XYZ file of N, CA and C in Angstrom:
615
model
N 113.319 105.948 -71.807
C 113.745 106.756 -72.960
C 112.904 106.366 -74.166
N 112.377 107.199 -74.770
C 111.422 107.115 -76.318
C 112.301 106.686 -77.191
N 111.441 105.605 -77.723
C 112.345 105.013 -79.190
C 112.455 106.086 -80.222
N 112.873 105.604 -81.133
C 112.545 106.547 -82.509
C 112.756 105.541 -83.908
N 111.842 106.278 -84.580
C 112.083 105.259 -85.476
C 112.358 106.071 -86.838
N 112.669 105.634 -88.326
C 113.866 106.428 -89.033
C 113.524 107.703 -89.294
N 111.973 108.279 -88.969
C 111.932 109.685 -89.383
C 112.016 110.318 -88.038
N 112.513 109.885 -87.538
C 112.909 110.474 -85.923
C 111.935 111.252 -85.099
N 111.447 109.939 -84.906
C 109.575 110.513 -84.526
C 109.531 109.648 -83.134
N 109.720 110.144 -82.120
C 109.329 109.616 -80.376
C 108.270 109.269 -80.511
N 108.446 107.486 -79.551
C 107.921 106.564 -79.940
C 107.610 106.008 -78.514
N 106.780 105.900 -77.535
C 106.687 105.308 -76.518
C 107.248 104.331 -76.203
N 108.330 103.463 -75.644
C 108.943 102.388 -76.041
C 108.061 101.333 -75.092
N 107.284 101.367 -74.628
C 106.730 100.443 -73.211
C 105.283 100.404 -73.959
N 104.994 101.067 -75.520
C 103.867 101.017 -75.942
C 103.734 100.214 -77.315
N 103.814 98.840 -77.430
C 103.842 98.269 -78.523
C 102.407 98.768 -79.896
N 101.463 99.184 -79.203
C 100.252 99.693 -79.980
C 100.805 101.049 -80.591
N 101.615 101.909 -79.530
C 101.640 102.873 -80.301
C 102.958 103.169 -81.748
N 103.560 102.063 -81.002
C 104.871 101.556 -81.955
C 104.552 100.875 -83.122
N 103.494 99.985 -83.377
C 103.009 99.702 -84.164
C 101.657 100.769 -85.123
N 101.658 101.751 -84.233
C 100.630 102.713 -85.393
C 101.586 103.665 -86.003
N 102.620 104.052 -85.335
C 103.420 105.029 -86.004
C 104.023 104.409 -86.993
N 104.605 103.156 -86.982
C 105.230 102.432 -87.801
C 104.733 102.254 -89.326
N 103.659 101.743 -88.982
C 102.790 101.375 -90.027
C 102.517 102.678 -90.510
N 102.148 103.738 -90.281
C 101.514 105.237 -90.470
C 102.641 105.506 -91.359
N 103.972 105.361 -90.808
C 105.477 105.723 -91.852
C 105.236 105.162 -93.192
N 105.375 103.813 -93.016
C 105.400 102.951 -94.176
C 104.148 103.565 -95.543
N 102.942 103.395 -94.498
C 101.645 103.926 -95.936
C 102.128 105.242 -96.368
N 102.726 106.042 -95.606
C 103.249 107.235 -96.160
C 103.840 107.637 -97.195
N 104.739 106.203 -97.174
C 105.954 106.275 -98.937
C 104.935 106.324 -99.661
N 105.810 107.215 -100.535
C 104.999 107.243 -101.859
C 104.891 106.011 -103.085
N 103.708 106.161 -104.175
C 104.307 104.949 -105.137
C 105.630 104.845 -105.830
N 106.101 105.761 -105.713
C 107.491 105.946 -106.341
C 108.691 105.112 -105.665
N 108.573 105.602 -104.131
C 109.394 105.116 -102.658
C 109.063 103.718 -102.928
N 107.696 103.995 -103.245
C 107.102 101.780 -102.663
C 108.492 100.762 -103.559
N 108.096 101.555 -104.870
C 108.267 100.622 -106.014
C 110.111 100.990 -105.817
N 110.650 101.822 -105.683
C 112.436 101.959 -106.077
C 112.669 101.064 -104.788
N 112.297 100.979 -103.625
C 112.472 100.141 -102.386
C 112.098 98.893 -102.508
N 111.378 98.247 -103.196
C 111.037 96.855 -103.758
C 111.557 96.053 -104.229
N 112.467 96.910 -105.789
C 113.125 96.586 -106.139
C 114.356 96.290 -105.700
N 115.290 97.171 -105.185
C 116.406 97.201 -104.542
C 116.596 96.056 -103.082
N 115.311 96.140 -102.757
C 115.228 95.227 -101.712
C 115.513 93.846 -102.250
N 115.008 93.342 -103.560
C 114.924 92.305 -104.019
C 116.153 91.773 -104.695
N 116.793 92.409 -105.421
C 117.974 92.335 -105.753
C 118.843 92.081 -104.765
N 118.820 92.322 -103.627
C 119.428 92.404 -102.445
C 119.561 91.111 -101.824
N 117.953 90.760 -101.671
C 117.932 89.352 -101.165
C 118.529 88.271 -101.840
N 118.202 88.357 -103.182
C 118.047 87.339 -104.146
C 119.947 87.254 -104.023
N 120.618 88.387 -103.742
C 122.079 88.008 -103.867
C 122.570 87.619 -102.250
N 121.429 87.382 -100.970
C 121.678 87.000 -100.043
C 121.602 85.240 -100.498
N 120.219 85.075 -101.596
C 120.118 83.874 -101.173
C 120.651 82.710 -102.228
N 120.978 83.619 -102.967
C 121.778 82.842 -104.052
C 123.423 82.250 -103.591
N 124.111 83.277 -102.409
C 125.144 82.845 -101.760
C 124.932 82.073 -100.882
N 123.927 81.931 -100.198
C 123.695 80.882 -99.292
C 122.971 79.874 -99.955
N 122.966 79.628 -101.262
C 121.993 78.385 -101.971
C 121.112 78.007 -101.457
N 120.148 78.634 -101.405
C 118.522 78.084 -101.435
C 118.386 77.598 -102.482
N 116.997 76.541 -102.088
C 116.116 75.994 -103.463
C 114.778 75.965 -102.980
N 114.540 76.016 -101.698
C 113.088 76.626 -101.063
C 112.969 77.579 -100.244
N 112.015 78.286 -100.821
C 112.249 80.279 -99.859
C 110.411 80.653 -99.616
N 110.119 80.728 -98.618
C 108.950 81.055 -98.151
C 108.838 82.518 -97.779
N 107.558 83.258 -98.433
C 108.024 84.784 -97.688
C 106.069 84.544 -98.108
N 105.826 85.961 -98.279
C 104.545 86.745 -97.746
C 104.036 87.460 -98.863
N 102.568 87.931 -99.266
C 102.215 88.715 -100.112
C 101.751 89.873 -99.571
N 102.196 90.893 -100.293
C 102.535 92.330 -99.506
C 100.595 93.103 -99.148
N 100.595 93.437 -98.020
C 99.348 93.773 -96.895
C 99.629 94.774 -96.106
N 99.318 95.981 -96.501
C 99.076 97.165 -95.309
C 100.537 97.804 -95.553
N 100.703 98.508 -96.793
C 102.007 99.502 -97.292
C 103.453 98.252 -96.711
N 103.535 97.050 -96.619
C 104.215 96.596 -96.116
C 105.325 96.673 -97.527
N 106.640 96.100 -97.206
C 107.607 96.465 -98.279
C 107.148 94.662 -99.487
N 106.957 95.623 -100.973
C 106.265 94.684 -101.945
C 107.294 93.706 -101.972
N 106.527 92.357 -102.019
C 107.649 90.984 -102.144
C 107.144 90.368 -103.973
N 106.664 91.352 -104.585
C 105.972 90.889 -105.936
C 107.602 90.700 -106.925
N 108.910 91.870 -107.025
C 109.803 91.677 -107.309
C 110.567 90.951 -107.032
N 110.713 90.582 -105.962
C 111.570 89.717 -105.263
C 110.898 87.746 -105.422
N 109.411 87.747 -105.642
C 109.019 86.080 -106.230
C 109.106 86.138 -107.848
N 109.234 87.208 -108.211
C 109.403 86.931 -110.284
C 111.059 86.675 -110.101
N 112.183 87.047 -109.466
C 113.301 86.830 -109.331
C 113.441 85.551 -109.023
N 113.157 85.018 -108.016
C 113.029 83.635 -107.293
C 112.481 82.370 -108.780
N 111.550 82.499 -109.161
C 110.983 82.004 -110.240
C 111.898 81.910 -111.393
N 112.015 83.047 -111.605
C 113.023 82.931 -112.797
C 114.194 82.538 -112.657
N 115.151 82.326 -111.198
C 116.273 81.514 -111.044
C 116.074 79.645 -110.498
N 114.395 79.879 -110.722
C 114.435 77.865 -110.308
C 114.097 77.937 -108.946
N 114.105 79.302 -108.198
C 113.792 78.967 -106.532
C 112.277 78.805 -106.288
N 112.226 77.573 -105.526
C 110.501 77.165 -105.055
C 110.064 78.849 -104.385
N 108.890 78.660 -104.275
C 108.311 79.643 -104.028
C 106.722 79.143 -102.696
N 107.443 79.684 -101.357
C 106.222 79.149 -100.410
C 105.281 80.112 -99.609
N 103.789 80.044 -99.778
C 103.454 80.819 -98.823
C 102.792 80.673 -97.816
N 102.706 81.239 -96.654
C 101.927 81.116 -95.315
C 100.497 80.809 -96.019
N 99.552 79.897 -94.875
C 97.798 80.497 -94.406
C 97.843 80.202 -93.133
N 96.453 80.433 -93.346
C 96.723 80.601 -91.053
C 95.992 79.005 -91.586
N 96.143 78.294 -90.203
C 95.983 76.582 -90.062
C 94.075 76.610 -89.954
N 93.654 76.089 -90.822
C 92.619 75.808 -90.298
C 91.729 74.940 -89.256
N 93.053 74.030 -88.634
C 92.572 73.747 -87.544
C 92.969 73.926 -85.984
N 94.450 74.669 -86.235
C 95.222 75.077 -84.945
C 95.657 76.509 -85.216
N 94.507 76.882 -84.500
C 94.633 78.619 -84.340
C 96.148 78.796 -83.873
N 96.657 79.877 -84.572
C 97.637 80.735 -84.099
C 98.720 80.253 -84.746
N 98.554 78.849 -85.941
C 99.640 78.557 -86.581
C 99.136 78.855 -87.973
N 100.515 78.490 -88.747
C 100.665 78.679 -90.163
C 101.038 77.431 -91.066
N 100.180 77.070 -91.981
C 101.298 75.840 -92.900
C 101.762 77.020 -93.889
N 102.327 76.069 -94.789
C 103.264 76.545 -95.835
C 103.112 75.792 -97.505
N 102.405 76.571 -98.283
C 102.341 75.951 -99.646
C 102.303 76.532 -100.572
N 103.400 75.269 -101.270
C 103.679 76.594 -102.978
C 103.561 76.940 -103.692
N 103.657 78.295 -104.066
C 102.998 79.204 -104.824
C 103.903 79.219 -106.239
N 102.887 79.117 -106.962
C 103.229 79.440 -108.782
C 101.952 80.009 -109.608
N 102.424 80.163 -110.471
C 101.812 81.186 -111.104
C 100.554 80.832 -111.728
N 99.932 79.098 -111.318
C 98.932 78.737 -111.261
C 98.026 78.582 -109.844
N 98.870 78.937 -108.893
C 98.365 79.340 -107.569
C 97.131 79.486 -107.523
N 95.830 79.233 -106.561
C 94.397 79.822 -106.525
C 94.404 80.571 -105.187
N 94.610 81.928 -105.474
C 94.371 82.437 -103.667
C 92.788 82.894 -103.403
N 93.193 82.891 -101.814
C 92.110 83.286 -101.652
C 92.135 84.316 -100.254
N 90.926 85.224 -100.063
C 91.437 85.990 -98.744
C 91.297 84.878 -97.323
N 92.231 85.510 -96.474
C 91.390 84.796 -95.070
C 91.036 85.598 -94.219
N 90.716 85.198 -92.952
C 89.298 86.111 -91.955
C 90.414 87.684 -91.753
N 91.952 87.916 -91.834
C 92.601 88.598 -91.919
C 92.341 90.078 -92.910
N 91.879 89.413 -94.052
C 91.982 90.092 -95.180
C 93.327 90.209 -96.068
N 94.085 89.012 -95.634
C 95.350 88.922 -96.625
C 94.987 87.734 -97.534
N 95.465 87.453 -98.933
C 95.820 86.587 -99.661
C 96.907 85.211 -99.441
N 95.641 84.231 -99.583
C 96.824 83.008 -99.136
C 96.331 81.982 -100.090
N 97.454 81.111 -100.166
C 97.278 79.944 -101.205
C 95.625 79.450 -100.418
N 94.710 78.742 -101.466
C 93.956 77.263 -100.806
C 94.247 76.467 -100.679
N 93.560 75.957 -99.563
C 94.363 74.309 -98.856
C 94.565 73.791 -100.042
N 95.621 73.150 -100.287
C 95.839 71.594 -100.743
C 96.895 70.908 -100.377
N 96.736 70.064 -99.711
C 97.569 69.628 -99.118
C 98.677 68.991 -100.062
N 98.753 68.567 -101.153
C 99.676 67.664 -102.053
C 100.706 69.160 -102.185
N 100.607 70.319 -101.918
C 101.375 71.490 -101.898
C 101.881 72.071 -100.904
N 101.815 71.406 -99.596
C 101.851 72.051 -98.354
C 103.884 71.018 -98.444
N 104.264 72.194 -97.475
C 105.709 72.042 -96.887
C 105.696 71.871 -95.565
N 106.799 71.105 -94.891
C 107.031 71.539 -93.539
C 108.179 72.659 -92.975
N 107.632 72.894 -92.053
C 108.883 74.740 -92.016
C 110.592 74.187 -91.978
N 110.710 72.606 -91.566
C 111.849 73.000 -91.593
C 112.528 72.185 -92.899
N 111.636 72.232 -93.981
C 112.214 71.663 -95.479
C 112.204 72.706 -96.163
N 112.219 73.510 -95.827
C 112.001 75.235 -96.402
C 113.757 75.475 -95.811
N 114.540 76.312 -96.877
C 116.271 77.074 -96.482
C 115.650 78.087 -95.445
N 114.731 78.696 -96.325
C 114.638 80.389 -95.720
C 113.401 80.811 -95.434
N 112.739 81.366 -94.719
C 111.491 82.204 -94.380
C 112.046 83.650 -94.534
N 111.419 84.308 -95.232
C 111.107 85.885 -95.525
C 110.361 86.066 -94.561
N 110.789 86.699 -93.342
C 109.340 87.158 -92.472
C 108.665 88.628 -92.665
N 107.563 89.220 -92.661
C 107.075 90.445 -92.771
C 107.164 90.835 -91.185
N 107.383 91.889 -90.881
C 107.039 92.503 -89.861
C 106.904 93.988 -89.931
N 106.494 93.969 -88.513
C 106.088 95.499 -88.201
C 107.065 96.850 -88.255
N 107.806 96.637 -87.209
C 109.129 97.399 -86.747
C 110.101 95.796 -85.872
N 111.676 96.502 -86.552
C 112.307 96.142 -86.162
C 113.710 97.259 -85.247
N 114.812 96.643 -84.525
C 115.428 97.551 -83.924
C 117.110 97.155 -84.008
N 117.969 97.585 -83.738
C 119.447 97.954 -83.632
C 120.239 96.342 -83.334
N 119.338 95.172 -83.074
C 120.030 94.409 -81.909
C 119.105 93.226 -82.673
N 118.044 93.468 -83.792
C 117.274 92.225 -84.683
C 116.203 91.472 -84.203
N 115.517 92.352 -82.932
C 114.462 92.326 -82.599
C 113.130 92.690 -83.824
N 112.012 91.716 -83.635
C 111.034 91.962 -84.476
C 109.506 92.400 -83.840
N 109.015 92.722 -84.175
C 107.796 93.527 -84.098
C 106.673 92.736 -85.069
N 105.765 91.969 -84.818
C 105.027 91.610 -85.477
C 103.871 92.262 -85.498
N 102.737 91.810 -85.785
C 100.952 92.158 -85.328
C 100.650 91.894 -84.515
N 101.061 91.065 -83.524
C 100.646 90.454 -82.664
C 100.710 89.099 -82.011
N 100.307 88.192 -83.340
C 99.628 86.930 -83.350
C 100.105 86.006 -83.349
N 101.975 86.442 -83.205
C 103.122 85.109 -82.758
C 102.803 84.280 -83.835
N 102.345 83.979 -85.408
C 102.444 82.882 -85.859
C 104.492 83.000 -86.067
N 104.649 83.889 -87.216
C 106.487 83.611 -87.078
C 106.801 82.896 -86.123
N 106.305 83.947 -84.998
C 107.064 83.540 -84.100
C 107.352 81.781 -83.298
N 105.915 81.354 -84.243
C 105.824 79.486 -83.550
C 106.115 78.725 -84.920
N 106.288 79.487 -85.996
C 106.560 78.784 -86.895
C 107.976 78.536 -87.146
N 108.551 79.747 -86.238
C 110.079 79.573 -86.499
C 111.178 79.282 -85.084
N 110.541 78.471 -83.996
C 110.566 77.739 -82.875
C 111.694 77.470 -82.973
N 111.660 76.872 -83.630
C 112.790 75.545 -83.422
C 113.659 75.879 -84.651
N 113.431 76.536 -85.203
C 114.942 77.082 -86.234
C 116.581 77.413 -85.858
N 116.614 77.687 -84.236
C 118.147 77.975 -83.575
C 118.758 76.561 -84.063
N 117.526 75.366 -83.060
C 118.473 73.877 -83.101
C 118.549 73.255 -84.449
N 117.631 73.669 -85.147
C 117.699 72.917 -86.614
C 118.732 73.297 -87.529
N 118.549 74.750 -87.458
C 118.888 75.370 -88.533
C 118.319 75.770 -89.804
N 117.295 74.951 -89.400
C 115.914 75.785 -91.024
C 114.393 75.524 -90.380
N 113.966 76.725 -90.860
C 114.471 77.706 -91.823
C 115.136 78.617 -91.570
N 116.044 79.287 -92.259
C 116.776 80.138 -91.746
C 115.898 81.622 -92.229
N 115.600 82.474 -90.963
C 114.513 83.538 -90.793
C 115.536 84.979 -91.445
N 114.706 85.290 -92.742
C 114.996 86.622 -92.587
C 114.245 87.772 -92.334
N 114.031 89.068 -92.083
C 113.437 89.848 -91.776
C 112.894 90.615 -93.498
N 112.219 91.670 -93.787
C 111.994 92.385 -95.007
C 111.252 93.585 -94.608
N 111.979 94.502 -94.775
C 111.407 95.661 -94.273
C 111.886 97.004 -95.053
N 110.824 98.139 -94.735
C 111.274 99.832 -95.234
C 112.529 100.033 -94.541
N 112.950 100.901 -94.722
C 113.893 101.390 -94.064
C 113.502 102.175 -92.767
N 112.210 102.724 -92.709
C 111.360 103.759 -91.827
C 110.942 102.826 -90.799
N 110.966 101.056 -90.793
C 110.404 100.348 -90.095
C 111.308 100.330 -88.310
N 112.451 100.607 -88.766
C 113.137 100.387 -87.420
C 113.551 101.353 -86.594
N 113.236 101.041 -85.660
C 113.560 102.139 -84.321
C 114.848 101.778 -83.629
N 114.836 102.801 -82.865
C 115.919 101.792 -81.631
C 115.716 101.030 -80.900
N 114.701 100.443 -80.325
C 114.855 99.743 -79.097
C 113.584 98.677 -78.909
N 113.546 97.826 -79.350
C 111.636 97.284 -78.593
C 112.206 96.118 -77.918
N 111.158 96.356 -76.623
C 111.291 94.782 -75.628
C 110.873 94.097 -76.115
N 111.428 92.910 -75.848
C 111.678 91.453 -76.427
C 111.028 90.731 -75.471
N 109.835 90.241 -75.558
C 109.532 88.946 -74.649
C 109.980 87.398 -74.720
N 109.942 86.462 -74.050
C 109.599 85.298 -74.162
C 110.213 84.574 -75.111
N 108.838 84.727 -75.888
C 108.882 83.677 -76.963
C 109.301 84.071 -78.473
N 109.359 85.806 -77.703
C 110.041 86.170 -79.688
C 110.767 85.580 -79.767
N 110.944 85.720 -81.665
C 112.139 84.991 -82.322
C 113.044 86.363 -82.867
N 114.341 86.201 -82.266
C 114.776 87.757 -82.616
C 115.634 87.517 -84.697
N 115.534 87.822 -85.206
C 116.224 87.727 -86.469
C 117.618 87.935 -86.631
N 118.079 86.940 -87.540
C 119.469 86.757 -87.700
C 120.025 87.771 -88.675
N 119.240 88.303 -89.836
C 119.538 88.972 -91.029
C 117.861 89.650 -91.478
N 118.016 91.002 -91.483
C 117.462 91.836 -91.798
C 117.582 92.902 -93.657
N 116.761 92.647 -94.132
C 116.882 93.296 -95.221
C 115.855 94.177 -95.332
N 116.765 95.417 -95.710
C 115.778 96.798 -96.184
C 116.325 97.194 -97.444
N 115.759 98.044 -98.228
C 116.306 98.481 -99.536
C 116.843 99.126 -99.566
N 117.869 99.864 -98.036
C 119.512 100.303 -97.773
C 120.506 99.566 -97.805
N 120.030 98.794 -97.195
C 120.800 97.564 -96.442
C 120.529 96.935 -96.074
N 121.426 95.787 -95.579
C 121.673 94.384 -95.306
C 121.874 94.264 -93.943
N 121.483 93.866 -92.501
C 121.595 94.215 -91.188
C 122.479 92.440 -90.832
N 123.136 92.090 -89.946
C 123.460 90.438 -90.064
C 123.422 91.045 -88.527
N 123.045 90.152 -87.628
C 123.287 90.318 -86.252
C 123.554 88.813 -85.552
N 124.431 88.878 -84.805
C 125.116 87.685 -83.708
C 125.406 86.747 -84.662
């Protein structure tokens, strides 16, 4: 049976490439208007997820490829005292991520990706599980808090061992257009506990 995802557009479900072009194709679609009223609302949203669950360190992402903007949601964080952390890919163990924090003296820089990430320094780097929360970006998500990444499993190894620990505790950040019904779950995904879109608030298991 074909997924669908919120503009009710059949979706190959056994085709993660094609699930991921339609997806993404939705998202660049919003307009600047959509981008920016969904940003906001999204952020407000979180910020009253994470203010009830008291954070004081929150790691999320700088927004890449119509993804939903996290620019409202770190001036919020900032202005209530919450650390502020971001991914780079590891420069010496492919396929992972450290974590270091970002302020408004930050020096980014691109990586072989073409996204924006802090530069090494290590006197700024975190470990994932001294971090409350990870903001994760993804692709498409579905009904049951399955995630959809790019590919490249970093979330997915960065947030390993978060069931037994308990931190970081993973949230999702997404359009509303991002989720379908249904994507297989392999392995080693990490399926998400709490999903935020700028409708709503998703909590699963």
């Amino acid at each position: 049976m074909p997924v669908t995802a919120d503009n009710n557009q059949e979706i190959d479900p056994n085709s993660p490439k094609a699930i991921r072009k339609a997806v993404r194709t939705a998202r660049r679609n919003l307009s600047l208007e959509q981008q920016k009223e969904g940003s906001t609302l999204a952020a407000k949203s979180a910020l009253d997820k994470l203010k009830q669950i008291q954070v004081s360190k929150v790691a999320l992402y700088l927004t890449n490829d119509g993804e939903l903007d996290t620019a409202p949601l770190i001036e919020m964080l900032w202005q209530h005292g919450i650390e502020v952390y971001l991914p780079r890919l590891h420069p010496f163990s492919a396929g992972n991520l450290l974590f270091l924090q970002y302020d408004q003296k930050t020096t980014l820089e691109k990586n072989s990706l073409g996204i924006w990430e802090p530069k090494l320094d290590i006197t700024q780097m975190i470990l994932p599980h001294q971090m409350d929360v990870v903001i994760t970006p993804l692709v498409a998500f579905d009904e049951v808090g399955n995630r959809m990444g790019m590919g490249g499993g970093y979330y997915d190894r960065a947030l390993a061992n978060w069931q037994a620990t308990g931190k970081p505790f993973p949230i999702g950040y997404a359009h509303d257009c991002q989720q379908v019904s249904k994507l297989a779950r392999q392995l080693w995904d990490i399926p998400l506990p709490f999903i935020i879109t700028p409708s709503k608030g998703y909590s699963f298991g």
